[in-house]
Structures are given as structure tokens and as C-alpha cells.
PDB file of C-alpha atoms in Angstrom:
ATOM      1  CA  MET A 151       0.126  -0.113  -0.069  1.00  0.00           C
ATOM      2  CA  ASP A 152       1.482   3.634  -0.757  1.00  0.00           C
ATOM      3  CA  ILE A 153       1.635   5.230   2.081  1.00  0.00           C
ATOM      4  CA  THR A 154       2.358   8.822   0.877  1.00  0.00           C
ATOM      5  CA  CYS A 155      -1.517   8.653  -0.363  1.00  0.00           C
ATOM      6  CA  ARG A 156      -3.275   8.781   2.461  1.00  0.00           C
ATOM      7  CA  THR A 157      -0.475  12.073   3.911  1.00  0.00           C
ATOM      8  CA  PRO A 158      -2.759  15.210   3.920  1.00  0.00           C
ATOM      9  CA  ILE A 159      -1.937  18.189   1.636  1.00  0.00           C
ATOM     10  CA  LEU A 160       0.286  21.171   3.078  1.00  0.00           C
ATOM     11  CA  VAL A 161      -0.417  24.810   2.018  1.00  0.00           C
ATOM     12  CA  LEU A 162       2.069  27.272   1.861  1.00  0.00           C
ATOM     13  CA  SER A 163       1.355  31.372   1.732  1.00  0.00           C
ATOM     14  CA  GLY A 164       3.922  34.150   0.668  1.00  0.00           C
ATOM     15  CA  ASN A 165       2.535  37.593   1.669  1.00  0.00           C
ATOM     16  CA  SER A 166       0.139  39.095  -0.982  1.00  0.00           C
ATOM     17  CA  HIS A 167      -2.696  37.763   0.845  1.00  0.00           C
ATOM     18  CA  PRO A 168      -2.054  35.584   3.993  1.00  0.00           C
ATOM     19  CA  GLU A 169      -6.388  36.354   5.141  1.00  0.00           C
ATOM     20  CA  LEU A 170      -7.143  34.556   1.934  1.00  0.00           C
ATOM     21  CA  THR A 171      -4.548  31.339   2.337  1.00  0.00           C
ATOM     22  CA  LYS A 172      -6.336  31.646   6.290  1.00  0.00           C
ATOM     23  CA  LEU A 173     -10.475  31.646   4.902  1.00  0.00           C
ATOM     24  CA  ILE A 174      -9.073  28.234   2.765  1.00  0.00           C
ATOM     25  CA  CYS A 175      -7.241  26.263   5.266  1.00  0.00           C
ATOM     26  CA  GLN A 176     -10.273  27.126   7.827  1.00  0.00           C
ATOM     27  CA  ARG A 177     -12.558  25.494   5.198  1.00  0.00           C
ATOM     28  CA  LEU A 178      -9.927  22.636   4.583  1.00  0.00           C
ATOM     29  CA  ASP A 179      -9.557  21.925   7.903  1.00  0.00           C
ATOM     30  CA  VAL A 180      -5.836  22.153   7.476  1.00  0.00           C
ATOM     31  CA  PRO A 181      -2.754  24.101   9.081  1.00  0.00           C
ATOM     32  CA  ILE A 182      -1.269  26.544   7.307  1.00  0.00           C
ATOM     33  CA  ALA A 183       2.311  25.180   6.961  1.00  0.00           C
ATOM     34  CA  ASN A 184       5.360  26.375   8.880  1.00  0.00           C
ATOM     35  CA  CYS A 185       7.271  28.575   6.524  1.00  0.00           C
ATOM     36  CA  SER A 186       8.598  32.045   6.420  1.00  0.00           C
ATOM     37  CA  VAL A 187       9.289  34.402   3.512  1.00  0.00           C
ATOM     38  CA  LEU A 188      11.430  37.459   3.860  1.00  0.00           C
ATOM     39  CA  HIS A 189      13.030  40.012   2.301  1.00  0.00           C
ATOM     40  CA  ASN A 190      16.606  41.057   3.493  1.00  0.00           C
ATOM     41  CA  THR A 191      18.082  44.270   3.294  1.00  0.00           C
ATOM     42  CA  SER A 192      19.324  44.306  -0.328  1.00  0.00           C
ATOM     43  CA  ARG A 193      15.735  43.697  -0.957  1.00  0.00           C
ATOM     44  CA  GLU A 194      16.312  39.816  -2.027  1.00  0.00           C
ATOM     45  CA  THR A 195      13.651  37.390  -1.122  1.00  0.00           C
ATOM     46  CA  GLN A 196      14.166  34.468   1.242  1.00  0.00           C
ATOM     47  CA  VAL A 197      12.658  31.598   1.656  1.00  0.00           C
ATOM     48  CA  GLU A 198      12.558  28.826   4.507  1.00  0.00           C
ATOM     49  CA  ILE A 199       9.964  25.970   4.888  1.00  0.00           C
ATOM     50  CA  LYS A 200      10.144  24.503   8.456  1.00  0.00           C
ATOM     51  CA  GLN A 201       8.807  21.469   7.797  1.00  0.00           C
ATOM     52  CA  THR A 202       9.290  18.554   5.177  1.00  0.00           C
ATOM     53  CA  VAL A 203       7.446  18.400   1.841  1.00  0.00           C
ATOM     54  CA  ARG A 204       8.884  15.333   0.494  1.00  0.00           C
ATOM     55  CA  ALA A 205       6.201  13.264  -1.314  1.00  0.00           C
ATOM     56  CA  ARG A 206       3.312  15.214  -0.219  1.00  0.00           C
ATOM     57  CA  ASP A 207       1.196  17.473  -2.643  1.00  0.00           C
ATOM     58  CA  VAL A 208       1.703  21.054  -2.077  1.00  0.00           C
ATOM     59  CA  TYR A 209      -0.795  24.335  -2.478  1.00  0.00           C
ATOM     60  CA  ILE A 210       1.036  27.634  -2.662  1.00  0.00           C
ATOM     61  CA  VAL A 211      -1.032  30.478  -2.010  1.00  0.00           C
ATOM     62  CA  GLN A 212       0.266  33.547  -3.811  1.00  0.00           C
ATOM     63  CA  THR A 213      -1.700  36.438  -6.215  1.00  0.00           C
ATOM     64  CA  GLY A 214      -0.553  39.541  -7.588  1.00  0.00           C
ATOM     65  CA  THR A 215      -0.839  42.948  -5.544  1.00  0.00           C
ATOM     66  CA  LYS A 216       0.897  46.502  -5.782  1.00  0.00           C
ATOM     67  CA  ASN A 217       3.955  44.918  -5.060  1.00  0.00           C
ATOM     68  CA  VAL A 218       3.292  42.372  -7.902  1.00  0.00           C
ATOM     69  CA  ASN A 219       7.691  41.317  -8.896  1.00  0.00           C
ATOM     70  CA  ASP A 220       7.753  40.908  -5.005  1.00  0.00           C
ATOM     71  CA  ASP A 221       4.453  38.654  -5.393  1.00  0.00           C
ATOM     72  CA  ILE A 222       6.953  36.850  -8.307  1.00  0.00           C
ATOM     73  CA  MET A 223      10.080  36.007  -6.306  1.00  0.00           C
ATOM     74  CA  GLU A 224       8.042  35.061  -3.457  1.00  0.00           C
ATOM     75  CA  LEU A 225       6.310  32.332  -5.737  1.00  0.00           C
ATOM     76  CA  LEU A 226       9.044  31.712  -7.769  1.00  0.00           C
ATOM     77  CA  ILE A 227      11.230  30.776  -4.508  1.00  0.00           C
ATOM     78  CA  LEU A 228       8.782  28.421  -2.918  1.00  0.00           C
ATOM     79  CA  ALA A 229       8.412  26.383  -5.817  1.00  0.00           C
ATOM     80  CA  TYR A 230      11.848  26.373  -5.984  1.00  0.00           C
ATOM     81  CA  ALA A 231      12.378  25.348  -2.752  1.00  0.00           C
ATOM     82  CA  CYS A 232       9.199  22.868  -2.701  1.00  0.00           C
ATOM     83  CA  LYS A 233      11.067  21.377  -6.172  1.00  0.00           C
ATOM     84  CA  THR A 234      14.039  20.391  -4.660  1.00  0.00           C
ATOM     85  CA  SER A 235      12.869  19.307  -1.606  1.00  0.00           C
ATOM     86  CA  CYS A 236      10.987  16.068  -3.444  1.00  0.00           C
ATOM     87  CA  ALA A 237       7.613  17.440  -3.031  1.00  0.00           C
ATOM     88  CA  ARG A 238       5.315  15.499  -5.329  1.00  0.00           C
ATOM     89  CA  SER A 239       3.891  17.753  -6.319  1.00  0.00           C
ATOM     90  CA  ILE A 240       3.271  22.050  -6.688  1.00  0.00           C
ATOM     91  CA  VAL A 241       0.111  23.472  -7.490  1.00  0.00           C
ATOM     92  CA  GLY A 242      -0.001  27.690  -7.740  1.00  0.00           C
ATOM     93  CA  VAL A 243      -3.072  29.129  -6.089  1.00  0.00           C
ATOM     94  CA  ILE A 244      -3.093  32.236  -7.912  1.00  0.00           C
ATOM     95  CA  PRO A 245      -6.875  33.748  -7.734  1.00  0.00           C
ATOM     96  CA  TYR A 246      -5.089  37.033 -10.029  1.00  0.00           C
ATOM     97  CA  LEU A 247      -2.501  36.006 -12.473  1.00  0.00           C
ATOM     98  CA  PRO A 248       0.460  38.977 -12.352  1.00  0.00           C
ATOM     99  CA  TYR A 249       1.054  40.445 -16.057  1.00  0.00           C
ATOM    100  CA  CYS A 250      -1.745  38.493 -17.369  1.00  0.00           C
ATOM    101  CA  LYS A 251      -2.580  41.979 -19.206  1.00  0.00           C
ATOM    102  CA  GLN A 252       0.802  41.931 -20.760  1.00  0.00           C
ATOM    103  CA  SER A 253      -0.255  38.564 -23.003  1.00  0.00           C
ATOM    104  CA  LYS A 254      -0.307  40.145 -26.835  1.00  0.00           C
ATOM    105  CA  MET A 255       2.574  41.978 -28.729  1.00  0.00           C
ATOM    106  CA  ARG A 256       2.218  45.527 -28.506  1.00  0.00           C
ATOM    107  CA  LYS A 257       4.787  47.471 -31.225  1.00  0.00           C
ATOM    108  CA  ARG A 258       8.854  46.767 -30.269  1.00  0.00           C
ATOM    109  CA  GLY A 259       7.222  45.462 -27.107  1.00  0.00           C
ATOM    110  CA  CYS A 260       6.954  41.547 -25.835  1.00  0.00           C
ATOM    111  CA  VAL A 261       4.943  39.264 -24.556  1.00  0.00           C
ATOM    112  CA  VAL A 262       5.675  39.432 -21.241  1.00  0.00           C
ATOM    113  CA  SER A 263       3.441  36.158 -20.025  1.00  0.00           C
ATOM    114  CA  ARG A 264       5.110  33.717 -21.975  1.00  0.00           C
ATOM    115  CA  LEU A 265       8.033  34.675 -20.295  1.00  0.00           C
ATOM    116  CA  LEU A 266       5.910  34.430 -16.817  1.00  0.00           C
ATOM    117  CA  ALA A 267       4.930  31.041 -17.906  1.00  0.00           C
ATOM    118  CA  ASP A 268       8.465  29.724 -18.417  1.00  0.00           C
ATOM    119  CA  MET A 269       9.965  30.906 -15.332  1.00  0.00           C
ATOM    120  CA  ILE A 270       6.879  28.996 -12.979  1.00  0.00           C
ATOM    121  CA  GLN A 271       7.213  26.203 -15.731  1.00  0.00           C
ATOM    122  CA  LYS A 272      10.631  26.195 -14.488  1.00  0.00           C
ATOM    123  CA  SER A 273      10.441  26.811 -10.674  1.00  0.00           C
ATOM    124  CA  GLY A 274       8.627  23.388 -10.733  1.00  0.00           C
ATOM    125  CA  PHE A 275       5.320  23.823 -10.520  1.00  0.00           C
ATOM    126  CA  THR A 276       2.545  20.782 -11.527  1.00  0.00           C
ATOM    127  CA  GLN A 277      -0.529  22.854 -11.842  1.00  0.00           C
ATOM    128  CA  LEU A 278      -1.785  26.413 -11.552  1.00  0.00           C
ATOM    129  CA  ILE A 279      -5.387  27.021  -9.973  1.00  0.00           C
ATOM    130  CA  THR A 280      -6.631  31.350 -11.103  1.00  0.00           C
ATOM    131  CA  MET A 281      -9.567  32.850 -11.885  1.00  0.00           C
ATOM    132  CA  ASP A 282     -10.809  35.073 -14.655  1.00  0.00           C
ATOM    133  CA  LEU A 283      -7.434  34.863 -16.788  1.00  0.00           C
ATOM    134  CA  ARG A 284      -8.126  38.345 -19.066  1.00  0.00           C
ATOM    135  CA  TYR A 285      -7.428  36.244 -22.036  1.00  0.00           C
ATOM    136  CA  LYS A 286      -8.286  32.765 -22.066  1.00  0.00           C
ATOM    137  CA  GLU A 287      -5.492  32.124 -24.552  1.00  0.00           C
ATOM    138  CA  ILE A 288      -2.915  32.353 -21.887  1.00  0.00           C
ATOM    139  CA  GLN A 289      -3.389  28.615 -20.964  1.00  0.00           C
ATOM    140  CA  GLY A 290      -1.957  27.655 -23.975  1.00  0.00           C
ATOM    141  CA  PHE A 291       1.231  29.585 -22.813  1.00  0.00           C
ATOM    142  CA  TYR A 292       2.125  26.168 -20.209  1.00  0.00           C
ATOM    143  CA  SER A 293       2.900  22.745 -20.825  1.00  0.00           C
ATOM    144  CA  PHE A 294       0.507  21.065 -17.507  1.00  0.00           C
ATOM    145  CA  PRO A 295      -2.916  22.733 -16.776  1.00  0.00           C
ATOM    146  CA  VAL A 296      -4.120  25.642 -15.481  1.00  0.00           C
ATOM    147  CA  ASP A 297      -7.588  25.567 -14.373  1.00  0.00           C
ATOM    148  CA  ASN A 298      -9.381  29.061 -14.845  1.00  0.00           C
ATOM    149  CA  LEU A 299     -12.241  29.072 -12.524  1.00  0.00           C
ATOM    150  CA  ARG A 300     -14.707  31.444 -13.215  1.00  0.00           C
ATOM    151  CA  ALA A 301     -16.876  34.415 -11.185  1.00  0.00           C
ATOM    152  CA  SER A 302     -19.477  34.794 -13.129  1.00  0.00           C
ATOM    153  CA  SER A 303     -21.891  33.293 -11.456  1.00  0.00           C
ATOM    154  CA  TYR A 304     -21.332  34.305  -8.017  1.00  0.00           C
ATOM    155  CA  LEU A 305     -21.523  37.993  -9.667  1.00  0.00           C
ATOM    156  CA  ILE A 306     -24.817  37.089 -11.556  1.00  0.00           C
ATOM    157  CA  GLN A 307     -25.975  36.068  -8.139  1.00  0.00           C
ATOM    158  CA  TYR A 308     -24.993  39.275  -6.599  1.00  0.00           C
ATOM    159  CA  ILE A 309     -26.270  41.466  -9.219  1.00  0.00           C
ATOM    160  CA  ARG A 310     -29.952  39.539  -8.567  1.00  0.00           C
ATOM    161  CA  GLU A 311     -30.450  39.975  -5.047  1.00  0.00           C
ATOM    162  CA  SER A 312     -28.406  43.744  -4.591  1.00  0.00           C
ATOM    163  CA  ILE A 313     -29.299  45.320  -7.132  1.00  0.00           C
ATOM    164  CA  PRO A 314     -32.602  46.804  -6.363  1.00  0.00           C
ATOM    165  CA  ASP A 315     -34.909  46.688  -9.669  1.00  0.00           C
ATOM    166  CA  TYR A 316     -32.191  45.128 -11.740  1.00  0.00           C
ATOM    167  CA  ARG A 317     -34.830  44.287 -14.492  1.00  0.00           C
ATOM    168  CA  ASN A 318     -34.828  47.593 -16.103  1.00  0.00           C
ATOM    169  CA  SER A 319     -31.060  47.485 -16.278  1.00  0.00           C
ATOM    170  CA  VAL A 320     -28.670  46.797 -19.067  1.00  0.00           C
ATOM    171  CA  ILE A 321     -25.323  45.235 -19.522  1.00  0.00           C
ATOM    172  CA  VAL A 322     -22.473  47.507 -20.298  1.00  0.00           C
ATOM    173  CA  SER A 323     -19.010  46.361 -22.221  1.00  0.00           C
ATOM    174  CA  LYS A 324     -16.714  48.980 -21.536  1.00  0.00           C
ATOM    175  CA  ASN A 325     -14.538  49.306 -24.788  1.00  0.00           C
ATOM    176  CA  ALA A 326     -14.985  46.524 -27.599  1.00  0.00           C
ATOM    177  CA  ASN A 327     -12.335  43.800 -26.052  1.00  0.00           C
ATOM    178  CA  SER A 328     -15.245  43.189 -23.408  1.00  0.00           C
ATOM    179  CA  VAL A 329     -18.077  42.654 -25.598  1.00  0.00           C
ATOM    180  CA  LYS A 330     -18.208  38.702 -25.449  1.00  0.00           C
ATOM    181  CA  ARG A 331     -17.701  38.727 -21.513  1.00  0.00           C
ATOM    182  CA  ALA A 332     -20.273  40.999 -21.193  1.00  0.00           C
ATOM    183  CA  SER A 333     -22.394  39.394 -23.698  1.00  0.00           C
ATOM    184  CA  SER A 334     -22.126  36.415 -21.425  1.00  0.00           C
ATOM    185  CA  TYR A 335     -24.174  38.821 -18.838  1.00  0.00           C
ATOM    186  CA  ALA A 336     -26.742  40.043 -20.547  1.00  0.00           C
ATOM    187  CA  GLU A 337     -27.542  36.161 -21.763  1.00  0.00           C
ATOM    188  CA  ARG A 338     -27.408  35.133 -18.932  1.00  0.00           C
ATOM    189  CA  LEU A 339     -30.110  37.908 -17.044  1.00  0.00           C
ATOM    190  CA  GLN A 340     -31.649  38.328 -19.571  1.00  0.00           C
ATOM    191  CA  LEU A 341     -31.265  42.000 -19.878  1.00  0.00           C
ATOM    192  CA  PRO A 342     -29.999  44.322 -23.145  1.00  0.00           C
ATOM    193  CA  LEU A 343     -26.330  45.135 -23.363  1.00  0.00           C
ATOM    194  CA  ALA A 344     -24.630  48.679 -24.897  1.00  0.00           C
ATOM    195  CA  VAL A 345     -21.551  48.994 -25.978  1.00  0.00           C
ATOM    196  CA  ILE A 346     -18.942  51.863 -25.416  1.00  0.00           C
ATOM    197  CA  HIS A 347     -17.386  53.349 -28.894  1.00  0.00           C
ATOM    198  CA  GLY A 348     -14.269  55.027 -29.287  1.00  0.00           C
ATOM    199  CA  GLU A 349     -11.748  56.640 -26.166  1.00  0.00           C
ATOM    200  CA  GLU A 350     -11.144  59.848 -24.831  1.00  0.00           C
ATOM    201  CA  LYS A 351      -7.876  60.858 -26.486  1.00  0.00           C
ATOM    202  CA  LEU A 352      -5.199  58.554 -27.880  1.00  0.00           C
ATOM    203  CA  ALA A 353      -3.281  56.108 -25.528  1.00  0.00           C
ATOM    204  CA  GLU A 354       0.008  56.153 -25.677  1.00  0.00           C
ATOM    205  CA  HIS A 355       0.777  52.548 -26.845  1.00  0.00           C
ATOM    206  CA  ASP A 356      -1.154  53.417 -30.004  1.00  0.00           C
ATOM    207  CA  THR A 357       0.638  56.704 -30.913  1.00  0.00           C
ATOM    208  CA  ASP A 358       2.939  55.929 -34.211  1.00  0.00           C
ATOM    209  CA  ASP A 359       6.163  55.174 -33.555  1.00  0.00           C
ATOM    210  CA  GLY A 360       7.138  54.185 -37.160  1.00  0.00           C
ATOM    211  CA  ARG A 361       6.928  50.731 -37.194  1.00  0.00           C
ATOM    212  CA  THR A 362       4.733  50.696 -39.709  1.00  0.00           C
ATOM    213  CA  SER A 363       5.842  53.647 -42.355  1.00  0.00           C
ATOM    214  CA  PRO A 364       7.247  53.066 -45.586  1.00  0.00           C
ATOM    215  CA  PRO A 365      11.030  52.318 -45.722  1.00  0.00           C
ATOM    216  CA  LEU A 366      13.132  55.536 -46.529  1.00  0.00           C
ATOM    217  CA  VAL A 367      14.849  55.123 -49.451  1.00  0.00           C
ATOM    218  CA  ASP A 368      18.318  55.880 -50.700  1.00  0.00           C
ATOM    219  CA  SER A 369      18.803  58.574 -52.580  1.00  0.00           C
ATOM    220  CA  GLY A 370      21.569  56.871 -54.537  1.00  0.00           C
ATOM    221  CA  THR A 371      19.284  54.172 -55.135  1.00  0.00           C
ATOM    222  CA  GLU A 372      17.074  53.586 -58.386  1.00  0.00           C
ATOM    223  CA  SER A 373      13.167  54.865 -57.465  1.00  0.00           C
ATOM    224  CA  ILE A 374      11.462  51.885 -59.752  1.00  0.00           C
ATOM    225  CA  THR A 375      11.596  48.678 -58.584  1.00  0.00           C
ATOM    226  CA  SER A 376      11.001  45.473 -60.897  1.00  0.00           C
ATOM    227  CA  LEU A 377       8.591  42.519 -59.674  1.00  0.00           C
ATOM    228  CA  HIS A 378       8.623  39.308 -61.642  1.00  0.00           C
ATOM    229  CA  VAL A 379       5.162  37.461 -60.904  1.00  0.00           C
ATOM    230  CA  GLY A 380       5.275  34.863 -63.338  1.00  0.00           C
ATOM    231  CA  SER A 381       4.984  35.733 -66.680  1.00  0.00           C
ATOM    232  CA  ARG A 382       4.110  38.969 -65.519  1.00  0.00           C
ATOM    233  CA  ILE A 383       6.594  42.415 -64.711  1.00  0.00           C
ATOM    234  CA  THR A 384       4.904  44.875 -62.202  1.00  0.00           C
ATOM    235  CA  HIS A 385       7.351  48.144 -61.849  1.00  0.00           C
ATOM    236  CA  ILE A 386       6.677  50.117 -58.712  1.00  0.00           C
ATOM    237  CA  ASP A 387       7.868  53.244 -57.547  1.00  0.00           C
ATOM    238  CA  VAL A 388       9.577  53.142 -53.979  1.00  0.00           C
ATOM    239  CA  HIS A 389       9.417  57.050 -53.913  1.00  0.00           C
ATOM    240  CA  ASN A 390       5.382  57.376 -54.102  1.00  0.00           C
ATOM    241  CA  LEU A 391       4.875  54.434 -52.089  1.00  0.00           C
ATOM    242  CA  PRO A 392       0.719  55.104 -50.631  1.00  0.00           C
ATOM    243  CA  VAL A 393       0.830  57.153 -46.944  1.00  0.00           C
ATOM    244  CA  LEU A 394      -0.293  55.156 -44.896  1.00  0.00           C
ATOM    245  CA  ILE A 395      -3.845  56.347 -42.343  1.00  0.00           C
ATOM    246  CA  PRO A 396      -3.353  56.770 -39.221  1.00  0.00           C
ATOM    247  CA  LYS A 397      -5.735  54.787 -36.823  1.00  0.00           C
ATOM    248  CA  GLU A 398      -8.355  57.596 -35.157  1.00  0.00           C
ATOM    249  CA  LYS A 399     -11.213  56.645 -33.295  1.00  0.00           C
ATOM    250  CA  PRO A 400     -13.823  58.484 -32.996  1.00  0.00           C
ATOM    251  CA  PRO A 401     -14.994  59.253 -29.683  1.00  0.00           C
ATOM    252  CA  LEU A 402     -16.925  58.504 -26.844  1.00  0.00           C
ATOM    253  CA  HIS A 403     -20.003  57.519 -27.229  1.00  0.00           C
ATOM    254  CA  VAL A 404     -22.802  54.348 -26.293  1.00  0.00           C
ATOM    255  CA  VAL A 405     -24.020  51.800 -28.655  1.00  0.00           C
ATOM    256  CA  GLY A 406     -27.154  50.807 -27.101  1.00  0.00           C
ATOM    257  CA  ASP A 407     -30.226  52.501 -25.192  1.00  0.00           C
ATOM    258  CA  VAL A 408     -29.351  53.399 -21.636  1.00  0.00           C
ATOM    259  CA  GLY A 409     -32.214  55.868 -21.106  1.00  0.00           C
ATOM    260  CA  GLY A 410     -34.117  55.485 -17.823  1.00  0.00           C
ATOM    261  CA  LYS A 411     -31.822  52.190 -16.834  1.00  0.00           C
ATOM    262  CA  ILE A 412     -29.441  51.182 -14.651  1.00  0.00           C
ATOM    263  CA  ALA A 413     -26.188  50.756 -16.178  1.00  0.00           C
ATOM    264  CA  ILE A 414     -23.959  47.743 -15.273  1.00  0.00           C
ATOM    265  CA  VAL A 415     -20.302  48.004 -16.776  1.00  0.00           C
ATOM    266  CA  VAL A 416     -18.913  44.297 -15.968  1.00  0.00           C
ATOM    267  CA  ASP A 417     -14.955  43.894 -16.355  1.00  0.00           C
ATOM    268  CA  ASP A 418     -12.776  41.199 -14.927  1.00  0.00           C
ATOM    269  CA  LEU A 419      -9.538  43.628 -13.667  1.00  0.00           C
ATOM    270  CA  ILE A 420     -10.459  46.840 -12.176  1.00  0.00           C
ATOM    271  CA  ASP A 421      -7.010  48.620 -11.728  1.00  0.00           C
ATOM    272  CA  GLU A 422      -6.694  52.728 -12.861  1.00  0.00           C
ATOM    273  CA  VAL A 423     -10.336  53.818 -12.708  1.00  0.00           C
ATOM    274  CA  GLU A 424      -9.817  56.768 -15.429  1.00  0.00           C
ATOM    275  CA  SER A 425     -11.641  55.173 -18.319  1.00  0.00           C
ATOM    276  CA  TYR A 426     -13.839  53.765 -15.710  1.00  0.00           C
ATOM    277  CA  VAL A 427     -14.867  57.680 -14.594  1.00  0.00           C
ATOM    278  CA  SER A 428     -15.319  59.216 -18.220  1.00  0.00           C
ATOM    279  CA  VAL A 429     -17.670  55.232 -19.353  1.00  0.00           C
ATOM    280  CA  ALA A 430     -20.149  56.691 -16.211  1.00  0.00           C
ATOM    281  CA  GLU A 431     -19.947  60.180 -16.982  1.00  0.00           C
ATOM    282  CA  LEU A 432     -21.123  59.315 -20.493  1.00  0.00           C
ATOM    283  CA  LEU A 433     -24.122  57.006 -19.241  1.00  0.00           C
ATOM    284  CA  HIS A 434     -25.059  59.314 -17.137  1.00  0.00           C
ATOM    285  CA  ASP A 435     -25.209  61.848 -20.103  1.00  0.00           C
ATOM    286  CA  CYS A 436     -26.816  59.701 -22.024  1.00  0.00           C
ATOM    287  CA  GLY A 437     -29.957  59.288 -19.464  1.00  0.00           C
ATOM    288  CA  ALA A 438     -28.613  56.049 -17.256  1.00  0.00           C
ATOM    289  CA  TYR A 439     -29.884  56.906 -13.610  1.00  0.00           C
ATOM    290  CA  LYS A 440     -27.523  54.731 -11.681  1.00  0.00           C
ATOM    291  CA  VAL A 441     -23.681  53.325 -12.815  1.00  0.00           C
ATOM    292  CA  PHE A 442     -23.063  50.460 -11.383  1.00  0.00           C
ATOM    293  CA  VAL A 443     -19.579  48.577 -12.019  1.00  0.00           C
ATOM    294  CA  VAL A 444     -19.178  44.876 -11.412  1.00  0.00           C
ATOM    295  CA  ALA A 445     -15.368  42.700 -11.810  1.00  0.00           C
ATOM    296  CA  THR A 446     -13.743  39.646 -10.119  1.00  0.00           C
ATOM    297  CA  HIS A 447     -10.642  41.276  -9.324  1.00  0.00           C
ATOM    298  CA  GLY A 448      -9.599  44.662  -7.923  1.00  0.00           C
ATOM    299  CA  LEU A 449      -6.460  46.280  -7.535  1.00  0.00           C
ATOM    300  CA  LEU A 450      -7.574  50.316  -7.295  1.00  0.00           C
ATOM    301  CA  SER A 451      -3.862  51.872  -7.630  1.00  0.00           C
ATOM    302  CA  LYS A 452      -3.094  55.262  -7.590  1.00  0.00           C
ATOM    303  CA  ASP A 453      -6.232  57.542  -5.917  1.00  0.00           C
ATOM    304  CA  ALA A 454      -8.801  55.295  -6.965  1.00  0.00           C
ATOM    305  CA  PRO A 455     -10.941  55.120  -4.424  1.00  0.00           C
ATOM    306  CA  GLN A 456     -11.014  58.883  -4.287  1.00  0.00           C
ATOM    307  CA  LEU A 457     -11.628  59.604  -8.145  1.00  0.00           C
ATOM    308  CA  ILE A 458     -14.604  56.554  -8.079  1.00  0.00           C
ATOM    309  CA  GLN A 459     -16.131  58.786  -4.442  1.00  0.00           C
ATOM    310  CA  ASP A 460     -16.313  61.643  -6.711  1.00  0.00           C
ATOM    311  CA  SER A 461     -17.663  60.380  -9.699  1.00  0.00           C
ATOM    312  CA  TYR A 462     -21.356  59.152 -11.384  1.00  0.00           C
ATOM    313  CA  ILE A 463     -20.247  55.966 -10.209  1.00  0.00           C
ATOM    314  CA  ASP A 464     -22.911  54.611  -7.629  1.00  0.00           C
ATOM    315  CA  GLU A 465     -21.075  51.625  -6.577  1.00  0.00           C
ATOM    316  CA  VAL A 466     -18.120  49.301  -7.434  1.00  0.00           C
ATOM    317  CA  SER A 467     -18.415  45.641  -6.239  1.00  0.00           C
ATOM    318  CA  LEU A 468     -15.643  43.366  -6.602  1.00  0.00           C
ATOM    319  CA  LEU A 469     -15.476  39.510  -5.215  1.00  0.00           C
ATOM    320  CA  TYR A 470     -11.659  39.514  -4.918  1.00  0.00           C
ATOM    321  CA  PHE A 471      -9.796  42.750  -3.739  1.00  0.00           C
ATOM    322  CA  PHE A 472      -6.069  42.647  -3.280  1.00  0.00           C
ATOM    323  CA  TYR A 473      -3.763  45.642  -2.167  1.00  0.00           C
TER     324      TYR A 473
END
């Protein structure tokens, strides 16, 4: 008989959210494993696990907060310490996976989410449990299982039970990227859908950096280039390449009817709230008499609470808030 199969699990906690670890352990009726995660004077992370993890199933609870880089290093070092101590399996419980917003190529940037995935895999994890990934494609960056739990059921229940007269509501997508999520909420609540289109001002990451500009032509070279396609010859004047038209988005406007209704803006993460404040003002100007914001994760960077307090947003509801 394999005695290790009856060995209880070990739950380790980083410094990002110890309260969450306590709640998990209380629900599972298991103690929190004895370990220390410290930062020395040079800000290096030091981990000491004070009990054996050999042949044990280890769960490491850690999430992304405002000290995101410290959180990541604690997570990686905890996993590597368990790996080198012969843990049987190492499962990361990461409600908010850091850098999930940087999972697409942005001009001359890089896909940081893929880099983080490589680091997590090298550290020794065998599985991840997370919640409401911004892009489901992130799961493909990992060679082991990634369980992406859904929070929509809890948020839909909250809308039904806590928003008075929710039948007179409209689900609002803050931008085109969130339409699929908002549409799912609208269908399950049997409510109409509205979409915010356009932008208040040109975002910094959309400014022209010359990446798509026509190539420069050396004045000493010929201006006519010949392209041989089968038996045809096409002449192109490289000095007269067509001018690229810059991307211009219209000003913010609402696609859909929100007049005399409660506007419920749904999203996965609320970090900087300036865009939500602008959307709430627009919805108010279009006739919405209340504006609710409902999201899974809440980071609320900078002076977000004060901005929300001074805006047309009546209430912000978060399933999971970290600081």
C-alpha cells in the first residue's frame, strides 16, 4: 500500500494575501504550513520551509498585488524550494495571475505573460489554479494544466439579489474587447447590452512609433523596382508608396439604449479607474440614472478610491480585492 496517498496536503502562503490562505485552510480544516518568506536589507527574497515536503502535495497560495514583482519572486522561490525538497506535486493557487494583461505583442514590446509562464514552469509547478484570466489563450503558454475558474456565477447572483430593480438594467461593455464577457452576462440575466465605442484620447501605446512606416529609400538607388510574378513584370515606384492613414478612433459614445435604466459595467479587473469614471459620466449624460461597476479582481491603484467617490459611479462590487 502506498502510505503517501494518505498524507495530508500542505498549504504554503506568500506575503501577498495571508488572509485568503487562512480562509482556505479553515474551509479545508488543515493547518497552514510552517514557513517564512522574508526580504533582507538588499530586498532579496529568502524562503525557509520549516517542515518536510517530501512526497507531499503542496499548494502555494499567492496572488498579484501592487508589489507584483516581489509577489512573483516569492512564488517562484517557494516553488523551487519545494521542488528541490522532493515534493510530489506543486500547485499554485493564484487568483489574479500577474502580467495577464501583457499577453499580446504591442509594437516593439514583448509578450511578458509568456515569459512569466516559462519562469513558473522552470520553478517546479505542476498545475495552476487561477480565476478569470483576461485572455483564455494564456493557458496555452503552459505545458501543464491551468484551471481557469469562473466568477460570473457569483457576480450574477449578486446582481440579482443586491441591485434593486435589476430588471430595468442594461449590461455595459466598457470597450470592444469586453463585448464577449458582457454579452455572456446579458444573456444569462436576460438583459439588453450596450457597448462603449471610441476613446477619450489617443492612448500612449497607440501612438505612431514608425513601425509601420514605409521604408526609407536611399537617394542614390533606383526609384523603380521590378517584381517578376510568373510571366508578368510589375514596376513599383518606391518613392511614391501610398501614405499610411493613421488609426483614428471616434470620441466616446454609447452603442445601445441606456436612457432611464441602471447601467451595469462588467469587467475582469479594475486597476486604474480613469476610464471607468469617463464611461460613468458618458452613461449619465445618456440618461442612465445609476451606474454600477462589477468585476472579479480589484487592484485600485493610485488614488482610485477618491476618483470613484467623486464620480457618477454609484457602487463598485468586487469579488476579490487585494492591495
